[in-house]
Coordinates of C-alpha atoms in Angstrom, one line a residue:
M1 CA 4.1 15.0 -27.1
S2 CA 1.0 16.0 -29.8
S3 CA 0.5 18.9 -31.4
G4 CA -3.0 19.2 -29.7
N5 CA -1.6 19.4 -26.3
S6 CA 0.8 21.8 -27.3
T7 CA -1.0 24.7 -25.1
R8 CA -2.3 22.8 -22.1
G9 CA 0.7 21.2 -21.2
P10 CA 0.9 16.7 -21.4
T11 CA -1.7 15.1 -21.1
L12 CA -2.1 11.9 -18.8
I13 CA -1.2 9.5 -21.3
D14 CA 2.1 11.5 -22.2
S15 CA 3.3 11.7 -18.6
L16 CA 2.5 7.8 -18.1
R17 CA 4.2 7.0 -21.9
D18 CA 7.2 9.0 -20.7
T19 CA 7.4 7.3 -17.1
L20 CA 7.5 4.0 -18.5
K21 CA 10.0 5.3 -20.9
D22 CA 12.0 6.4 -18.0
L23 CA 11.2 3.5 -16.0
Y24 CA 13.1 1.3 -18.6
A25 CA 15.6 3.5 -19.6
N26 CA 16.7 3.9 -16.0
P27 CA 16.3 -0.1 -14.0
Y28 CA 17.1 0.4 -10.0
P29 CA 19.3 -1.8 -9.1
E30 CA 18.5 -5.1 -7.1
V31 CA 18.4 -5.0 -2.9
E32 CA 20.2 -8.1 -1.5
N33 CA 19.2 -9.5 1.9
P34 CA 19.5 -8.2 5.1
V35 CA 21.6 -11.0 6.8
G36 CA 19.4 -13.8 8.8
C37 CA 16.6 -12.5 6.2
K38 CA 15.9 -15.1 3.3
K39 CA 12.7 -14.3 2.0
R40 CA 11.9 -12.9 -1.4
A41 CA 8.8 -11.8 -3.2
S42 CA 7.5 -10.3 -6.4
V43 CA 4.4 -8.4 -7.3
A44 CA 3.5 -6.7 -11.1
L45 CA 2.1 -3.7 -11.7
V46 CA -0.2 -4.3 -14.7
L47 CA -1.0 -1.6 -17.0
R48 CA -3.2 -1.4 -19.8
I49 CA -5.0 1.5 -22.2
R50 CA -8.9 1.3 -22.0
P51 CA -10.3 3.0 -25.6
S52 CA -12.6 5.2 -24.9
Y53 CA -16.2 4.6 -26.3
E54 CA -15.9 7.2 -29.1
H55 CA -12.6 5.9 -30.2
E56 CA -13.4 2.0 -30.0
A57 CA -14.8 1.6 -33.3
A58 CA -11.4 3.1 -34.6
V59 CA -8.7 0.9 -32.9
L60 CA -6.2 0.2 -34.7
E61 CA -4.2 -3.1 -34.7
E62 CA -0.9 -3.5 -32.7
S63 CA 2.2 -1.3 -33.7
G64 CA 3.6 -4.6 -33.4
H65 CA 6.0 -6.7 -31.2
S66 CA 9.4 -6.5 -32.8
G67 CA 11.8 -3.3 -32.3
S68 CA 13.1 -2.4 -29.0
T69 CA 11.5 -1.4 -25.5
T70 CA 11.3 2.5 -26.4
E71 CA 10.1 2.0 -30.1
R72 CA 7.2 -0.4 -29.0
L73 CA 6.0 2.3 -26.8
D74 CA 6.5 5.3 -29.2
G75 CA 5.0 3.2 -31.8
F76 CA 1.8 2.2 -29.0
F77 CA 1.0 5.4 -28.1
S78 CA 1.5 6.7 -30.7
Q79 CA -2.1 5.0 -31.8
S80 CA -5.2 7.3 -31.5
W81 CA -7.9 4.9 -29.6
V82 CA -4.5 5.3 -26.9
Q83 CA -4.0 9.1 -27.3
H84 CA -7.6 9.1 -26.4
G85 CA -7.9 6.0 -24.0
D86 CA -8.1 5.9 -19.8
P87 CA -5.3 4.5 -18.6
E88 CA -5.8 1.5 -15.8
C89 CA -4.1 -0.5 -13.3
V90 CA -5.5 -3.9 -11.8
F91 CA -5.3 -4.9 -8.3
I92 CA -6.4 -8.2 -5.9
K93 CA -8.6 -8.0 -3.2
R94 CA -6.9 -11.2 -1.7
A95 CA -9.4 -14.1 -0.5
A96 CA -10.6 -14.1 3.4
R97 CA -8.1 -16.6 5.2
V98 CA -8.0 -16.8 9.1
G99 CA -4.8 -16.1 10.0
D100 CA -3.8 -14.5 7.1
R101 CA -2.8 -10.8 8.1
W102 CA -2.9 -9.3 5.2
T103 CA -6.5 -11.1 4.9
A104 CA -9.1 -9.3 2.3
H105 CA -6.6 -6.8 1.9
V106 CA -6.2 -5.0 -1.9
A107 CA -3.0 -6.0 -3.3
L108 CA -1.1 -6.1 -6.5
P109 CA -1.0 -9.8 -8.3
G110 CA 2.7 -11.9 -6.6
G111 CA 3.6 -13.8 -4.0
K112 CA 7.0 -15.2 -2.1
R113 CA 10.3 -16.6 -3.8
D114 CA 10.5 -20.6 -4.7
E115 CA 14.0 -22.1 -4.7
E116 CA 13.2 -23.1 -8.5
D117 CA 12.3 -19.8 -9.3
E118 CA 15.0 -18.5 -11.8
S119 CA 14.6 -14.7 -10.5
D120 CA 12.8 -12.1 -9.0
K121 CA 10.8 -11.1 -12.3
A122 CA 10.3 -15.3 -12.9
V123 CA 8.4 -15.0 -9.3
A124 CA 6.3 -11.7 -10.7
I125 CA 4.9 -13.9 -14.1
R126 CA 4.2 -16.9 -12.3
E127 CA 2.5 -16.2 -9.5
T128 CA 0.1 -13.6 -11.4
S129 CA 0.0 -16.6 -13.4
E130 CA -1.6 -19.0 -10.9
E131 CA -3.2 -16.1 -8.8
I132 CA -5.5 -13.9 -11.6
G133 CA -4.5 -16.6 -15.1
F134 CA -3.0 -14.0 -17.1
D135 CA 0.0 -14.4 -19.2
L136 CA 2.7 -11.9 -18.2
T137 CA 4.9 -14.0 -21.3
S138 CA 2.5 -13.0 -23.9
P139 CA 3.8 -11.1 -26.8
H140 CA 1.1 -8.3 -25.9
A141 CA 2.8 -7.9 -22.3
L142 CA 5.5 -5.7 -22.8
F143 CA 7.7 -5.5 -19.6
I144 CA 9.1 -2.3 -19.0
G145 CA 11.2 -2.8 -16.0
N146 CA 11.5 -2.4 -11.9
L147 CA 10.2 -0.2 -9.1
P148 CA 12.4 0.1 -6.1
E149 CA 13.1 -3.0 -4.2
R150 CA 12.6 -2.7 -0.4
V151 CA 13.0 -4.7 2.8
V152 CA 9.9 -5.2 4.5
S153 CA 9.6 -4.9 8.2
T154 CA 7.4 -5.5 11.0
S155 CA 5.9 -2.3 11.7
F156 CA 6.6 -1.4 15.5
G157 CA 9.7 -3.9 15.7
R158 CA 13.3 -4.4 14.0
Q159 CA 13.0 -7.7 12.6
P160 CA 12.6 -7.7 8.4
I161 CA 10.5 -10.1 6.7
M162 CA 11.5 -9.7 3.5
V163 CA 13.0 -8.2 0.2
L164 CA 9.9 -6.6 -1.9
C165 CA 10.6 -6.0 -5.2
P166 CA 7.9 -4.8 -7.8
F167 CA 7.8 -4.6 -11.8
V168 CA 6.0 -3.4 -14.4
W169 CA 3.7 -4.4 -17.2
L170 CA 2.4 -2.6 -20.1
W171 CA -0.5 -4.6 -21.8
T172 CA -0.2 -3.4 -25.8
G173 CA -3.7 -4.8 -27.2
P174 CA -7.4 -3.0 -26.8
E175 CA -8.6 -6.1 -25.8
I176 CA -7.1 -8.2 -22.7
P177 CA -7.4 -11.8 -22.3
A178 CA -10.1 -13.0 -19.5
F179 CA -8.6 -13.8 -15.9
K180 CA -9.1 -17.1 -14.4
L181 CA -9.0 -16.2 -10.2
Q182 CA -7.2 -19.0 -7.7
P183 CA -10.7 -19.3 -5.4
T184 CA -8.0 -20.0 -2.4
E185 CA -5.8 -16.8 -2.9
V186 CA -8.3 -14.1 -5.2
A187 CA -12.0 -13.1 -4.2
S188 CA -11.6 -10.6 -7.0
T189 CA -9.6 -8.2 -9.8
H190 CA -10.6 -4.4 -10.0
W191 CA -9.3 -2.8 -13.0
V192 CA -8.7 1.0 -11.0
P193 CA -8.1 4.2 -13.8
L194 CA -4.7 6.2 -13.0
R195 CA -6.6 9.1 -12.7
V196 CA -8.7 7.6 -9.2
L197 CA -5.6 6.9 -8.1
L198 CA -4.4 11.0 -8.9
A199 CA -7.6 12.3 -7.4
P200 CA -8.2 14.2 -4.1
S201 CA -11.4 13.6 -3.6
A202 CA -10.3 9.5 -3.5
R203 CA -8.1 10.3 -0.5
T204 CA -9.1 9.0 2.7
H205 CA -7.8 6.7 6.0
E206 CA -7.4 3.3 6.7
Y207 CA -8.0 2.4 10.7
V208 CA -6.0 -0.8 12.2
D209 CA -5.4 -2.4 15.4
V210 CA -2.0 -2.3 16.4
S211 CA -2.1 -4.1 19.4
D212 CA -0.4 -7.1 18.9
R213 CA 2.7 -5.2 18.0
F214 CA 3.0 -3.3 21.2
A215 CA 2.5 -7.0 22.9
H216 CA 3.6 -9.6 20.6
R217 CA 3.5 -12.2 23.7
G218 CA 1.5 -10.8 25.6
S219 CA -1.7 -12.1 27.0
V220 CA -5.2 -11.3 25.5
F221 CA -6.2 -8.8 28.3
L222 CA -2.7 -6.8 27.6
K223 CA -3.3 -6.7 24.0
T224 CA -7.3 -5.2 25.2
I225 CA -5.7 -2.9 27.5
I226 CA -2.9 -1.2 25.0
R227 CA -5.8 -1.7 22.4
S228 CA -8.4 0.4 24.8
I229 CA -4.9 3.3 25.6
L230 CA -5.0 3.5 21.5
G231 CA -7.9 3.0 19.6
K232 CA -6.8 2.3 16.5
M233 CA -3.9 3.3 14.3
R234 CA -5.0 5.6 11.3
F235 CA -3.2 5.7 7.8
S236 CA -3.8 7.6 4.3
A237 CA -5.5 4.9 1.9
I238 CA -6.9 5.6 -1.5
R239 CA -10.5 4.5 -2.1
L240 CA -10.9 2.5 -5.4
T241 CA -13.4 3.1 -7.8
P242 CA -13.5 0.2 -10.3
S243 CA -14.1 0.2 -14.2
E244 CA -14.1 -3.3 -14.1
S245 CA -14.7 -6.0 -12.0
L246 CA -14.1 -10.0 -11.2
Y247 CA -15.3 -11.7 -8.1
C248 CA -14.7 -15.4 -7.8
S249 CA -17.8 -16.3 -7.0
S250 CA -16.7 -19.7 -5.3
T251 CA -15.2 -17.5 -1.9
V252 CA -17.0 -17.6 1.4
E253 CA -17.3 -13.7 0.9
F254 CA -18.7 -13.4 -2.5
F255 CA -22.1 -14.9 -1.2
S256 CA -23.3 -17.7 1.3
P257 CA -26.4 -18.3 2.9
P258 CA -26.5 -17.5 6.9
E259 CA -26.6 -21.5 7.7
E260 CA -23.9 -22.0 5.2
N261 CA -21.7 -19.3 6.3
P262 CA -19.6 -19.9 9.6
A263 CA -18.8 -16.3 9.8
L264 CA -22.4 -15.7 10.3
K265 CA -22.8 -18.8 12.9
A266 CA -20.0 -17.5 15.3
S267 CA -21.5 -16.1 18.8
L268 CA -22.0 -12.5 19.0
T269 CA -19.2 -12.1 21.4
T270 CA -16.8 -13.3 18.7
R271 CA -18.6 -11.4 16.4
L272 CA -18.0 -8.2 18.1
Y273 CA -14.5 -9.0 19.0
S274 CA -14.0 -9.1 15.7
W275 CA -15.7 -5.8 15.0
Y276 CA -13.8 -4.5 17.3
L277 CA -10.5 -5.6 16.4
G278 CA -11.4 -4.3 12.5
D279 CA -11.4 -8.0 11.2
H280 CA -11.6 -7.5 7.5
A281 CA -12.0 -10.9 7.4
G282 CA -15.4 -13.6 6.4
V283 CA -18.6 -11.6 4.7
A284 CA -17.7 -8.0 6.3
G285 CA -15.1 -7.7 4.1
S286 CA -17.1 -8.1 1.0
N287 CA -19.1 -4.9 2.5
R288 CA -16.2 -2.9 2.7
P289 CA -15.4 -0.2 0.1
L290 CA -11.8 -1.1 -1.4
L291 CA -9.2 0.3 -0.2
L292 CA -5.7 0.7 -1.0
W293 CA -3.2 1.9 1.9
G294 CA -0.3 0.9 3.9
L295 CA 2.8 -1.4 1.7
T296 CA 0.6 -1.7 -1.7
L297 CA 0.2 2.4 -1.7
G298 CA 3.4 2.6 -0.5
M299 CA 4.7 0.9 -4.0
L300 CA 2.4 2.6 -5.7
A301 CA 4.1 5.6 -4.3
D302 CA 7.0 4.9 -6.1
F303 CA 4.6 4.9 -9.5
L304 CA 2.3 7.7 -9.2
D305 CA 5.4 10.5 -8.1
Q306 CA 6.1 10.3 -11.3
L307 CA 2.8 11.5 -13.0
P308 CA 0.5 14.1 -12.5
P309 CA -0.8 16.0 -10.6
Y310 CA 2.7 17.4 -8.7
N311 CA 2.6 18.6 -5.1
A312 CA 0.1 16.4 -4.3
V313 CA 1.7 15.7 -0.4
E314 CA -0.6 18.3 1.0
L315 CA -2.8 15.8 0.4
W316 CA -0.9 13.6 2.8
S317 CA -1.3 12.6 6.9
Y318 CA 0.8 10.9 9.3
P319 CA -0.1 7.8 10.4
T320 CA -1.2 8.8 13.9
F321 CA -4.1 6.5 16.6
T322 CA -7.6 7.4 17.1
S323 CA -6.8 8.4 20.7
R324 CA -7.4 12.1 21.5
D325 CA -4.2 11.7 24.0
V326 CA -2.2 10.2 22.0
R327 CA -2.3 11.8 19.0
F328 CA -2.0 15.2 21.1
I329 CA 1.5 13.6 22.7
I330 CA 2.3 12.4 19.2
D331 CA 1.3 15.7 17.6
I332 CA 4.2 17.6 20.8
L333 CA 6.6 15.2 20.2
T334 CA 7.2 15.1 16.3
I335 CA 7.0 18.7 15.8
P336 CA 10.5 19.6 15.4
L337 CA 11.1 16.6 13.7
K338 CA 8.4 17.2 11.0
R339 CA 10.1 20.7 10.8
K340 CA 13.4 19.3 9.6
N341 CA 12.0 17.1 7.5
Q342 CA 9.5 19.1 5.4
A343 CA 12.9 21.4 5.0
R344 CA 14.8 18.5 3.5
L345 CA 11.9 17.7 1.3
Q346 CA 11.7 21.4 -0.1
S347 CA 15.6 21.4 -1.1
S348 CA 15.3 17.8 -2.6
E349 CA 15.2 17.0 -6.0
P350 CA 13.4 15.7 -8.2
K351 CA 10.0 17.5 -6.7
N352 CA 7.3 15.0 -7.1
E353 CA 5.3 14.8 -4.2
T354 CA 2.8 11.9 -3.9
A355 CA 0.5 11.9 -0.8
I356 CA 1.4 7.8 0.1
D357 CA 1.9 6.2 3.3
S358 CA 2.9 2.7 4.5
E359 CA 1.5 0.7 7.5
T360 CA 5.2 -0.4 8.1
E361 CA 7.8 1.5 9.6
A362 CA 11.1 3.1 8.4
V363 CA 13.7 1.1 10.5
S364 CA 17.2 3.9 10.7
G365 CA 20.4 2.1 10.3
D366 CA 23.1 1.6 7.8
N367 CA 21.1 0.3 5.0
P368 CA 19.1 3.3 3.2
W369 CA 17.0 0.2 1.8
F370 CA 15.7 -0.9 5.3
I371 CA 12.0 1.0 5.3
G372 CA 8.8 -0.4 4.7
G373 CA 6.1 0.0 2.1
L374 CA 8.6 3.3 1.0
S375 CA 11.6 3.3 -0.7
K376 CA 14.2 6.0 1.2
G377 CA 16.1 6.7 -1.5
M378 CA 18.8 4.6 -3.4
E379 CA 22.2 3.3 -2.7
A380 CA 24.7 5.4 -4.2
S381 CA 26.3 4.7 -7.5
K382 CA 24.7 2.2 -9.2
K383 CA 22.7 2.2 -12.7
G384 CA 21.2 5.1 -13.8
K385 CA 19.5 8.2 -12.7
N386 CA 17.0 6.1 -10.2
A387 CA 20.4 5.4 -8.3
T388 CA 19.8 8.2 -6.2
R389 CA 16.2 9.3 -6.1
S390 CA 14.5 9.6 -3.1
Y391 CA 10.7 10.3 -2.4
A392 CA 8.4 13.0 -0.7
V393 CA 6.9 10.7 2.0
G394 CA 10.4 8.5 2.6
I395 CA 11.6 11.6 3.8
L396 CA 8.7 13.1 5.6
L397 CA 8.3 9.3 7.8
E398 CA 12.3 9.3 8.8
N399 CA 12.1 8.8 12.3
Y400 CA 8.8 9.1 12.5
Y401 CA 8.1 5.8 13.8
A402 CA 10.7 5.9 16.2
M403 CA 9.1 9.7 17.5
A404 CA 5.5 7.5 17.2
R405 CA 6.1 4.4 19.4
R406 CA 7.9 7.2 22.6
G407 CA 4.5 8.9 22.2
V408 CA 2.7 6.2 22.4
W409 CA 4.8 4.5 25.7
I410 CA 4.3 8.1 27.4
S411 CA 0.7 8.3 26.8
A412 CA 0.3 4.8 28.6
G413 CA 2.6 5.9 31.4
I414 CA 0.5 9.2 32.1
R415 CA -2.8 7.0 31.9
A416 CA -1.0 4.3 33.8
I417 CA 0.0 7.0 37.1
T418 CA -3.8 9.0 36.4
T419 CA -5.5 5.8 36.7
I420 CA -3.3 4.9 39.9
L421 CA -3.7 8.5 41.8
F422 CA -7.7 8.4 40.8
G423 CA -7.6 4.6 42.5
L424 CA -6.1 5.7 45.2
Y425 CA -8.4 9.0 45.8
I426 CA -11.4 6.4 45.9
V427 CA -9.6 4.7 48.3
R428 CA -8.8 7.4 50.5
R429 CA -12.8 8.9 50.2
Y430 CA -13.6 5.7 50.7
R431 CA -11.7 5.4 54.0
Q432 CA -12.5 8.9 55.1
R433 CA -16.8 7.9 54.7
V434 CA -16.3 4.6 56.9
G435 CA -14.3 6.2 59.3
R436 CA -17.1 8.7 60.1

């Protein structure tokens, strides 16, 4: 810590340095695939320091590529331009693709593991190069370590999808090479300051249609009925304000005249249906704000938990539905659970709490890693202190989705009974009038 910070506590730069050194010294253990789930995927959290305007002219040469990772971190963060810089990380916005569950979502660069990949880390390196043309094997790209790996499951099911492995790199130069975006995969990239991710004013919500997860094999009619009962599901989110963005001009969502854009030529009924579903695809996606939520936000929680401000869990809200009656019943059912989890949270260590949640569901069972989008804690006695660390939102969401599902079906049952009784009442009144 610099002497100038002795009276006001650590700066964000100081906290970032300490966090990266901690991640390097305390790697998280590898998570094995559950039985019946063979897929693995990796993503890259790439960090950089943007020089301030006042210190840009005073940028010094790098402290060198030799020495241990800890020595390189100390040398890098000791530079004046770094101490006065703005730490940022890069996100991608996925290209709009029909049938893609994550179409046009904000994410980290990465993808699934292929048979020829040597390791999970190699997947993150390869996919980052393929998607945005960024070389993580460069001497300037300092590999830090990993964030908690987790088994990702379906939101309202028990089926594991894949094991997701996040890795962290720090770019140690003042300038970064230009990205080269893959048009079929990436619509745009965005450098976002960490202070935006930590700001209370950036907190918002994302609304998602989840009717297909209650009636996965059901008809469109059944899903429409469920959608009319539930409305949409509301998740905590962060509205991103990038400092720098790069757009892939060859993608449809960048710009297409009406006569060339298939989305604009769709029928009015199709467009209204897509709007009702909250469809992110096509040109509509380019007009939406950049929202970080769901699985990617869950992964960032593991990193943001270690940075100030602390006790940010007060900004967080439980995932719920927009229908008032459904939300009311879920709130009633989960009151004891919320109190129990809150008591567990207050007695847990460490107490860094970040306001995050995920689209995917924490699944109960013997495997403590079986959680979608959030780490639920570590298996005991593996390696380093990170082998037993638990996280605020993982504790708060324990068993919550199971209770929420119960509330949904109770609400649906009440509506069905009410509808039947109302229908019988109408029929009875009609017969009374006809009989007069």
